[in-house]
Coordinates of C-alpha atoms and ligand atoms in Angstrom, one line a residue:
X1 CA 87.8 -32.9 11.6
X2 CA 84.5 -35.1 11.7
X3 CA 83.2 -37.0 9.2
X4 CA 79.3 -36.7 9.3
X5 CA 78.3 -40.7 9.5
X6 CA 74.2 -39.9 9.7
X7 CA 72.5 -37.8 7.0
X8 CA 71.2 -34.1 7.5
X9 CA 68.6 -34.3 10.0
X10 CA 66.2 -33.3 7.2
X11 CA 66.8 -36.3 5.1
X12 CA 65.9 -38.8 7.3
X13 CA 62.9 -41.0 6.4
X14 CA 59.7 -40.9 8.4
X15 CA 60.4 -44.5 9.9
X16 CA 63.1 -43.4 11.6
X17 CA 62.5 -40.0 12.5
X18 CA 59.1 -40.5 13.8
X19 CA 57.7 -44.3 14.0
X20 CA 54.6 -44.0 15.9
X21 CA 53.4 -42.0 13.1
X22 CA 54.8 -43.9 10.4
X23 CA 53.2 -47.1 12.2
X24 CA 49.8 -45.7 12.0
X25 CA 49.9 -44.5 8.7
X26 CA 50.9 -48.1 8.0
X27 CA 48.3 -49.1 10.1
X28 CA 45.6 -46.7 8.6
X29 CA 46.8 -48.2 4.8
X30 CA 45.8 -51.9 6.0
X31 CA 43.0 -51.0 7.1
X32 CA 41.3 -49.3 4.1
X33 CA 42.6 -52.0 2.1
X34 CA 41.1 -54.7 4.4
X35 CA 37.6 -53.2 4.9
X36 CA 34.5 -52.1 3.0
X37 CA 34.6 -48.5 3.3
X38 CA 30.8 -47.2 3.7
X39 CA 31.8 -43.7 4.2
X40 CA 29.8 -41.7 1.5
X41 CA 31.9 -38.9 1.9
X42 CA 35.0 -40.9 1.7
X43 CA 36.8 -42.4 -1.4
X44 CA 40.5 -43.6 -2.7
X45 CA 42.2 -41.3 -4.7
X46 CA 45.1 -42.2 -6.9
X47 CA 48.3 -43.1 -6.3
X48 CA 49.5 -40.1 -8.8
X49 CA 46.8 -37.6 -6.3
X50 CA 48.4 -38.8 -3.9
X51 CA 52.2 -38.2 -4.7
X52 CA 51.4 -34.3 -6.1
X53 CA 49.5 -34.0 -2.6
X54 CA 52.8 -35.2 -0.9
X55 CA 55.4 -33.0 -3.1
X56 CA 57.6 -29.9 -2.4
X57 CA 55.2 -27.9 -3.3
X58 CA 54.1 -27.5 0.5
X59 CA 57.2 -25.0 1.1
X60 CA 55.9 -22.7 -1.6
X61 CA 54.5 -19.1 -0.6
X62 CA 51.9 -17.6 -3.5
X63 CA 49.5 -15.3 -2.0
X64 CA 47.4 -14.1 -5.2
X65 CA 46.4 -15.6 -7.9
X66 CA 48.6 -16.1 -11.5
X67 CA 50.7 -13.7 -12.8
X68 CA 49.0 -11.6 -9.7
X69 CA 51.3 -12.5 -6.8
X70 CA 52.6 -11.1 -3.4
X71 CA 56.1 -13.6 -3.5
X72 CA 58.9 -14.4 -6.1
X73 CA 59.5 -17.4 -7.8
X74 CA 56.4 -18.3 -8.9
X75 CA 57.6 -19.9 -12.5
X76 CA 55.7 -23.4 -11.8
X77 CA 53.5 -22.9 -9.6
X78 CA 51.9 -19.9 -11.5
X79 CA 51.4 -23.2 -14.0
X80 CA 50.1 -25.5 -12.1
X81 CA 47.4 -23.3 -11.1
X82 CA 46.3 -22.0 -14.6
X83 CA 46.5 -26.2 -15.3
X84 CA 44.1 -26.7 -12.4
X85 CA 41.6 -24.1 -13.2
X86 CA 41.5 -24.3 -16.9
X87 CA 40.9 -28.5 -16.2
X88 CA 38.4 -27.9 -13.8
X89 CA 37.0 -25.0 -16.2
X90 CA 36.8 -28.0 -19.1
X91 CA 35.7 -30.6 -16.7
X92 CA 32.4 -28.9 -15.3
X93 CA 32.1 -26.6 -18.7
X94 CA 32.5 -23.5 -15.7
X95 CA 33.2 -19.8 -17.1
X96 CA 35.5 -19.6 -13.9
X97 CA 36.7 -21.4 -11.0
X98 CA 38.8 -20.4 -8.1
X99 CA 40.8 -23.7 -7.0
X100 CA 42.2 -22.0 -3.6
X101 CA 39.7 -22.6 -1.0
X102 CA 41.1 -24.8 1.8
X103 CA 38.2 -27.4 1.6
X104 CA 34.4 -27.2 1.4
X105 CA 33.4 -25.5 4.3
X106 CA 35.6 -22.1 3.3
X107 CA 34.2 -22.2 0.0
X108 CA 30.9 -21.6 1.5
X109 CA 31.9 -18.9 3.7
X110 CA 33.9 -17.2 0.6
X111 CA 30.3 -17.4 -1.3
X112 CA 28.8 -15.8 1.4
X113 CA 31.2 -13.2 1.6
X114 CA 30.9 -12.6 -1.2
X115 CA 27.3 -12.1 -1.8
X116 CA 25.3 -11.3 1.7
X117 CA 26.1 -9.1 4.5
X118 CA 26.2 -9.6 8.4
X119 CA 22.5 -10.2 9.5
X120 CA 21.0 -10.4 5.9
X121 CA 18.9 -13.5 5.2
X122 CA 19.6 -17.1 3.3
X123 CA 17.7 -20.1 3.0
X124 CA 19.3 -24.1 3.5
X125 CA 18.1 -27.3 3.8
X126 CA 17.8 -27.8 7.7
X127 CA 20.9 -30.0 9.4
X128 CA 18.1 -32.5 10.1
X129 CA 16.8 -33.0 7.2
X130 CA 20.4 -33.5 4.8
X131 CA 21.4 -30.3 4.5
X132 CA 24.9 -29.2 5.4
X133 CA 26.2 -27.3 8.8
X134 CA 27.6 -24.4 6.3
X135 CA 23.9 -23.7 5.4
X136 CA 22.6 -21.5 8.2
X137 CA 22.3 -24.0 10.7
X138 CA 22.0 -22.6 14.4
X139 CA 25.5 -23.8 15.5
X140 CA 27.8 -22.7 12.8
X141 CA 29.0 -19.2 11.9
X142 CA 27.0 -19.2 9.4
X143 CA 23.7 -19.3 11.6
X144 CA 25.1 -16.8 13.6
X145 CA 25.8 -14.3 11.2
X146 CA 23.2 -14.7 9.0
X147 CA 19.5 -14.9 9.5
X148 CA 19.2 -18.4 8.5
X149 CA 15.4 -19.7 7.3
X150 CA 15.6 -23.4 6.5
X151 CA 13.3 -25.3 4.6
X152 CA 13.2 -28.7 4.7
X153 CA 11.9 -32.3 3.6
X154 CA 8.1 -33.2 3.2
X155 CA 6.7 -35.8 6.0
X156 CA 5.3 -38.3 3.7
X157 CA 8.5 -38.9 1.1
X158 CA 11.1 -36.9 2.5
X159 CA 11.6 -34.9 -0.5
X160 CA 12.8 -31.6 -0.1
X161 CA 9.6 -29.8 -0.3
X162 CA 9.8 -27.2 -3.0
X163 CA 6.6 -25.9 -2.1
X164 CA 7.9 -24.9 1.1
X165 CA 10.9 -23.3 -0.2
X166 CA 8.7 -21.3 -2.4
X167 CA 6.6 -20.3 0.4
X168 CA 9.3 -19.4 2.6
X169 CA 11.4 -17.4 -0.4
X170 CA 8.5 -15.2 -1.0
X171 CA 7.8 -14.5 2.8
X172 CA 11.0 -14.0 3.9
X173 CA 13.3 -12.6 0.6
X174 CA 16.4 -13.9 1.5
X175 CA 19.7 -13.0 -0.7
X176 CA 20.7 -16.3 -1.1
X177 CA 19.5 -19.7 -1.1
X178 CA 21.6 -22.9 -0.8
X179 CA 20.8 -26.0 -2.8
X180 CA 23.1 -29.1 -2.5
X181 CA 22.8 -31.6 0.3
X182 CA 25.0 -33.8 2.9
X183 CA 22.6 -37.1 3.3
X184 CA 19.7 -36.5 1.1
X185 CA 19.3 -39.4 -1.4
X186 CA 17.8 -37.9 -4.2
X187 CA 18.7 -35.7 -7.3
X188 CA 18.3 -32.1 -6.9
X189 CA 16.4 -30.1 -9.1
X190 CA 18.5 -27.2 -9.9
X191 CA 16.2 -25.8 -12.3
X192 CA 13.2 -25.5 -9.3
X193 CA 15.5 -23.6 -7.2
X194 CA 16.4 -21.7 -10.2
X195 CA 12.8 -20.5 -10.8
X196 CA 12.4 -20.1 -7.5
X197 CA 15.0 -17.6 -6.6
X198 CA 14.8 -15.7 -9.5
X199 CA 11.5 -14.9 -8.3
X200 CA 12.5 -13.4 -5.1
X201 CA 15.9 -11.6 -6.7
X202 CA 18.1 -14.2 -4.8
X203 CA 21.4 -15.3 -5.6
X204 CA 21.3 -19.4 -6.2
X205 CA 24.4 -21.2 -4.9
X206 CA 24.7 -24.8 -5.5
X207 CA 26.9 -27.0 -2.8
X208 CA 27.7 -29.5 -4.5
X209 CA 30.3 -31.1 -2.5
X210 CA 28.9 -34.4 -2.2
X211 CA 28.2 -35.0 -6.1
X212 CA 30.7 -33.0 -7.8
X213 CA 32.1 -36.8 -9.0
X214 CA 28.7 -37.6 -10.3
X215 CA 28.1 -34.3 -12.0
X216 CA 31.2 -34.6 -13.8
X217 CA 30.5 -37.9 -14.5
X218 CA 27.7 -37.3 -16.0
X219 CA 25.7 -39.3 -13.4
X220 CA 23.9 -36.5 -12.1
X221 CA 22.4 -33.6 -13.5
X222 CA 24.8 -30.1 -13.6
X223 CA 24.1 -26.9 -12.0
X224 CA 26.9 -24.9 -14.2
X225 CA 24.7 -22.2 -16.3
X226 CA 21.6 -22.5 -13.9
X227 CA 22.8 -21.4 -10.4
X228 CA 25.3 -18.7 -10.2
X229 CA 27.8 -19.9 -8.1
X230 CA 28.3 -24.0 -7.3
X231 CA 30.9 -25.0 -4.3
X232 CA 32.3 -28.6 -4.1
X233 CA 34.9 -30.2 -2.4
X234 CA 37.6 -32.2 -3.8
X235 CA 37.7 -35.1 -2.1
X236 CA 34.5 -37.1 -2.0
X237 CA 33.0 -38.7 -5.2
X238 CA 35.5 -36.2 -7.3
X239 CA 38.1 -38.0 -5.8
X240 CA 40.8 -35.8 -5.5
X241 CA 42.7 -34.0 -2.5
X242 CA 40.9 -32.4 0.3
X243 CA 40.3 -29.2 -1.2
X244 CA 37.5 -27.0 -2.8
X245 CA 36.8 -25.5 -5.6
X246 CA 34.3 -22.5 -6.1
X247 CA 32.7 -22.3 -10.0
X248 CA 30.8 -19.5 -11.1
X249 CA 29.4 -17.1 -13.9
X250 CA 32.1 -14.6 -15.3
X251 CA 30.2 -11.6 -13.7
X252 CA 30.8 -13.1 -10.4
X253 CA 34.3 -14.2 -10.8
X254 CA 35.8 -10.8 -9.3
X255 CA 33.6 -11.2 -6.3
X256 CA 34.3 -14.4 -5.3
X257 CA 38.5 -14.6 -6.0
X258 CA 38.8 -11.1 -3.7
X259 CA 36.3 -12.9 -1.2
X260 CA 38.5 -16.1 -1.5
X261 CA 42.1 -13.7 -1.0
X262 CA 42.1 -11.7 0.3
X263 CA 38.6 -11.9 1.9
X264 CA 39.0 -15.2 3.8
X265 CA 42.6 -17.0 3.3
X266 CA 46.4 -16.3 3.0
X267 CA 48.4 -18.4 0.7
X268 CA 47.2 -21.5 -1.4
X269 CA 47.8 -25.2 -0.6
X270 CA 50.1 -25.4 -3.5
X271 CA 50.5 -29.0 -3.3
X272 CA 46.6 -29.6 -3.4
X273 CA 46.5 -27.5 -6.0
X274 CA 48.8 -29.6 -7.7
X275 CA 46.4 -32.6 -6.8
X276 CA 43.2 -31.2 -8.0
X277 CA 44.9 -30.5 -11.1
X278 CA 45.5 -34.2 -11.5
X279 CA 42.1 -35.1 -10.1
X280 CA 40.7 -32.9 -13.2
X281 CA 43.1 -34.9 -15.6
X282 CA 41.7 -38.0 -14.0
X283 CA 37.8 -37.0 -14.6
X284 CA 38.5 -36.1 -18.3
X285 CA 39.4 -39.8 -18.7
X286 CA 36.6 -42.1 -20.1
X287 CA 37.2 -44.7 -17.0
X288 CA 35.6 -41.5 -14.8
X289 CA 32.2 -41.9 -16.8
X290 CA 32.0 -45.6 -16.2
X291 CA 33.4 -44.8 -12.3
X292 CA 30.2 -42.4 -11.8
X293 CA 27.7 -44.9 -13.5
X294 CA 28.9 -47.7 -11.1
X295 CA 28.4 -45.4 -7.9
X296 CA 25.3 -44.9 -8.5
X297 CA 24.4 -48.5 -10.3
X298 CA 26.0 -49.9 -7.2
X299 CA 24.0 -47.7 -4.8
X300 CA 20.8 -48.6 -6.5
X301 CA 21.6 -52.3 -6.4
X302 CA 22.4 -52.2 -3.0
X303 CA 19.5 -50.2 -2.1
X304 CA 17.7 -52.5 -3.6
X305 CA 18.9 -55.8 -1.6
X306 CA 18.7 -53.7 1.7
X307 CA 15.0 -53.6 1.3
X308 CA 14.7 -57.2 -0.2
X309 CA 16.3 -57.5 3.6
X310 CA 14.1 -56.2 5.5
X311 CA 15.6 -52.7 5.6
X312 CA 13.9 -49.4 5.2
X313 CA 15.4 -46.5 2.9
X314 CA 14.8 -43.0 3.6
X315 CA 12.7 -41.9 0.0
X316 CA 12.3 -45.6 -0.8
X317 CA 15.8 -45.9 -2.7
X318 CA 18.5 -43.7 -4.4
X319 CA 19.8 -41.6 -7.1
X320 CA 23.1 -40.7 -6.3
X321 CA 25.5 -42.4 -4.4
X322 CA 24.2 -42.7 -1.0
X323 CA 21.5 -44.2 1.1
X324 CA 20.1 -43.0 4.2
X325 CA 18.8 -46.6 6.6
X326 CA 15.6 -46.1 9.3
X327 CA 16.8 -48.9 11.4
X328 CA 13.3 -48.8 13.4
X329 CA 11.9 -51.9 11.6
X330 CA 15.2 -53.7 12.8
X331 CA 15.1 -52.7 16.3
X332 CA 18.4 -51.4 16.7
X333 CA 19.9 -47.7 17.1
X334 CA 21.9 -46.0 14.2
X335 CA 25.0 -46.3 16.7
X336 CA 25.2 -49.6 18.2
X337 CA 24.4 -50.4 14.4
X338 CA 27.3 -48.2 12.7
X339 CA 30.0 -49.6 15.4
X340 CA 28.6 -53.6 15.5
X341 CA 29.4 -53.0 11.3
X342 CA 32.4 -51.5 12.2
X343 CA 33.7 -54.3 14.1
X344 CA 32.7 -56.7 10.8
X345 CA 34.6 -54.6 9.0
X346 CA 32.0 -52.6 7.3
X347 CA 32.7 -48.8 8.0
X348 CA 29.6 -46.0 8.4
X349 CA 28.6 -43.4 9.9
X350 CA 25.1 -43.2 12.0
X351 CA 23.4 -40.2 11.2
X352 CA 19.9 -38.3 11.9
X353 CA 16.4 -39.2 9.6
X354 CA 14.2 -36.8 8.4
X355 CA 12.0 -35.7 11.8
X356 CA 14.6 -38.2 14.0
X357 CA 12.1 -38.8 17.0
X358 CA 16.4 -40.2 18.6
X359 CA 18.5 -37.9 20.1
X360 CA 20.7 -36.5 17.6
X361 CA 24.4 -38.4 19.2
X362 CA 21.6 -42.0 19.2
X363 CA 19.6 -41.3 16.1
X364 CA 17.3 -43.9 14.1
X365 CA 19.9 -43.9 11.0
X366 CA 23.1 -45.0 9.6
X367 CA 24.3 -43.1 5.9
X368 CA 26.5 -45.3 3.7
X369 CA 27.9 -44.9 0.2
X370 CA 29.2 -46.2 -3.0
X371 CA 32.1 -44.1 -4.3
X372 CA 35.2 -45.8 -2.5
X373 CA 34.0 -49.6 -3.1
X374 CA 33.2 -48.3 -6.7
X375 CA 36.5 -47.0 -6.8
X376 CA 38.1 -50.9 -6.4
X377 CA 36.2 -51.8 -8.7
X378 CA 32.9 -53.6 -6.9
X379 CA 29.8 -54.4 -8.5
X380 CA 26.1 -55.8 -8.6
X381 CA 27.5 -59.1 -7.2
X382 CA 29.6 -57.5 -4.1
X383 CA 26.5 -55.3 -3.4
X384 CA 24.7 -58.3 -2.9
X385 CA 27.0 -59.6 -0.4
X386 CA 27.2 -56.6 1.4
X387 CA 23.4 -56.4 2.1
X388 CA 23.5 -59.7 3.3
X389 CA 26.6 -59.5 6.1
X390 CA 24.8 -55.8 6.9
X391 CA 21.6 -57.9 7.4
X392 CA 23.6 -60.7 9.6
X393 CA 25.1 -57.5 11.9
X394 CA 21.8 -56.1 12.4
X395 CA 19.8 -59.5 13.7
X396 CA 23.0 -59.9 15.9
X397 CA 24.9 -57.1 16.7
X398 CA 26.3 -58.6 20.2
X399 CA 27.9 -61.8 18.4
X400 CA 31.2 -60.8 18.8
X401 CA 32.2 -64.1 17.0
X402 CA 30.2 -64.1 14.3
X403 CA 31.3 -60.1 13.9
X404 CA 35.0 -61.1 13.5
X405 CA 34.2 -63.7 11.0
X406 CA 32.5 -61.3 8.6
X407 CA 35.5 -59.0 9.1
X408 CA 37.5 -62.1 7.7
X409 CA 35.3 -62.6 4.9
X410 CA 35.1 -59.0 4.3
X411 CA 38.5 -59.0 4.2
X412 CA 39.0 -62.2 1.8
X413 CA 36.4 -60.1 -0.4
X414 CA 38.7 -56.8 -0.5
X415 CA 41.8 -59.0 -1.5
X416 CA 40.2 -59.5 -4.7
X417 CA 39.6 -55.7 -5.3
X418 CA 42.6 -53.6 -4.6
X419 CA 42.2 -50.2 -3.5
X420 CA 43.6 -47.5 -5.5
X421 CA 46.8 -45.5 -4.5
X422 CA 47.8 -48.0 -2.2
X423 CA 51.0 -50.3 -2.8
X424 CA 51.4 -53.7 -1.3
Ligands
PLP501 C1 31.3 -32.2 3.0 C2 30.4 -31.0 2.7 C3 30.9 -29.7 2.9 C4 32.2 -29.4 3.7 O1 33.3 -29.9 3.3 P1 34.6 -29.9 4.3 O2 35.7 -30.1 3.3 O3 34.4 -31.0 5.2 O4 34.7 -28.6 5.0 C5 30.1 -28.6 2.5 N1 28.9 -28.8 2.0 C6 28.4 -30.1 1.8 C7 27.1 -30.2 1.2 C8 29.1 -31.2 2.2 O5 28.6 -32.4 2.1

């Protein structure tokens, strides 16, 4: 007889059974702890987000929905979905949400699904102007499918230009219209588009993926009651798991859980589920109210010190949690730009202005956000210093040298500000 001396293969830890990957999830900790994440889609969620997203609850089956499923042994996690929906239900003040859509993008297709047929026509704010891919733009499915009219942003402000969508509603009649943005600036006015597709007999979905932290925040005006069906993801200012959630009016609610499963999906991420649950716990606390203040406080502030800098702003400044930087008047690209700030530590994205006369892989802009550094705990002060090192890059983004020493002082700076959900 042999006496096992190793444990089961299945209990050994990821170290051991796999260390290249372990290393660069180590690797990948160090580094959002030791740099100023700019990412406006990005954000740190908690250490208790975290441990439901890495639970057991992966192995589970549950095709359906509560009390409505295809598999046995459904005794918690029959729970922990009726938690997640009825805290996501009190969160945004929703009549119903679905919580199973696999993150933002299948949300969107489950609304269309759900409301517009093969070749019928929707309206989106165009790629180029903020809006997202999901929208009707030419190279997703959803451009494909769809006869996609967007409207976009005026020349002179870059504000999406409601007269336009107006126009282009009453031309064209489309069945829905998208309102909700990917790099736009500004607050939407949900009531407009309201107005607006009510008088063309459209359905109004609100995408509100990017804000769904500020909205239930309060830092940004709700679309629950005025649109009938809002999408959001999980994981950006809400800060929970990559995920999705799909709210809507009661009369709708048939319509889009049959388009959700069985339209679009199998079984639920049971351990996101789990997650968003938490994240909903997490935004009922008072600390979320004063989190979504300081995004956009902190945006504003450091809108404000860009331009004191030299640097123009797409609209002039902010309302949410993002800004979108013309990086004409500093005579740099958006991409040498994003990757010199990447080497000092600071971490964007380049991205397309409004009417980019750049190529769209070279364009004129970078986008960068407040929600993960507002989720350390930054402030006025640290926006301050970030405009200044983001000034330094841009009048020398070849200095190599002086590029590591900002990542050093950026990295001194982060010391002081720990980031959420991760130890050490
Ligand atoms: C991020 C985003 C999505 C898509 O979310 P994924 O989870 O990346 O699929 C959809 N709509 C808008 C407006 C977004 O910003």
């Amino acid at each position: 007889m042999t006496v096992a001396t190793t444990k089961p293969e299945g209990h050994r830890p990821l170290a051991e059974v796999d260390p290249e990957i372990a290393e660069l999830i180590r690797k990948e900790e160090r580094a959002e702890s030791d740099t100023i994440r700019l990412i406006a889609s990005e954000n740190y969620v908690s250490r208790a987000v975290l441990e439901a997203t890495g639970s057991v609850l992966t192995n589970k089956y549950s095709e359906g929905y509560p009390q409505k499923r295809y598999y046995e042994g459904q005794q918690q996690i029959d729970v922990v979905e009726e938690l997640a929906r009825g805290r996501m239900k009190q969160v945004f003040g929703a009549d119903h949400v679905n919580v199973q859509p696999y993150s933002g993008s299948p949300a969107n297709l489950a609304v269309y699904l759900a409301f517009v047929k093969p070749g019928e026509t929707i309206m989106g704010l165009g790629l180029p102007a903020g809006g997202h891919l999901t929208h009707g733009w030419t190279v997703s499915i959803t451009g494909k499918f769809f006869t996609s009219v967007p409207y976009g942003v005026r020349a002179d402000d870059h504000r999406i230009d409601m007269d336009q969508v107006r126009e282009l509603a009453q031309k064209h009649r489309p069945k829905l219209i998208w309102c909700g943005t990917t790099a736009y600036p500004r607050t939407i006015d949900f009531p407009a588009f309201r107005a607006i597709a009510d008088e063309v007999g459209a359905i109004l979905a609100a995408d509100i993926a990017h804000i769904a932290g500020l909205v239930a925040g309060g830092a940004h005006p709700s679309p629950i009651g005025i649109a009938d069906v809002v999408t959001m993801t999980t994981h950006k200012t809400f800060r929970g798991p990559r995920g999705a959630a799909i709210l809507c009016k009661s009369e709708h609610a048939a319509a889009i859980d049959r388009a959700v499963f069985p339209g679009l999906q199998g079984g639920p991420h049971n351990h996101t589920t789990a997650a968003i649950a938490v994240a909903a716990k997490e935004a009922m606390e008072p600390s979320f109210k004063q989190y979504a203040a300081r995004v956009v406080e902190n945006a504003r502030v450091l809108g404000e010190a860009l331009v004191a800098k030299g640097f123009r702003l797409i609209t002039g400044g902010t309302d949410n949690h993002l800004l979108l930087v013309d990086m004409t008047p500093k005579n740099i690209g958006g991409k040498p730009y994003a990757k010199a700030l990447d080497r000092a530590g600071l971490v964007g994205n380049y991205n397309a202005i409004p009417n980019d006369p750049r190529k769209p892989m070279d364009p004129s802009g970078i986008r960068i956000g407040t929600p993960s550094i507002s989720s350390r705990g930054m402030g006025p002060k640290e926006m301050e210093r970030i405009a200044a090192w983001m000034a330094e890059v841009a009048d020398h983004p070849q200095d190599e040298a002086r590029l590591a020493r900002i990542a050093g002082e950026v990295k001194e700076l982060c010391q002081s500000f720990p980031a959420p959900g991760i130890l050490s």
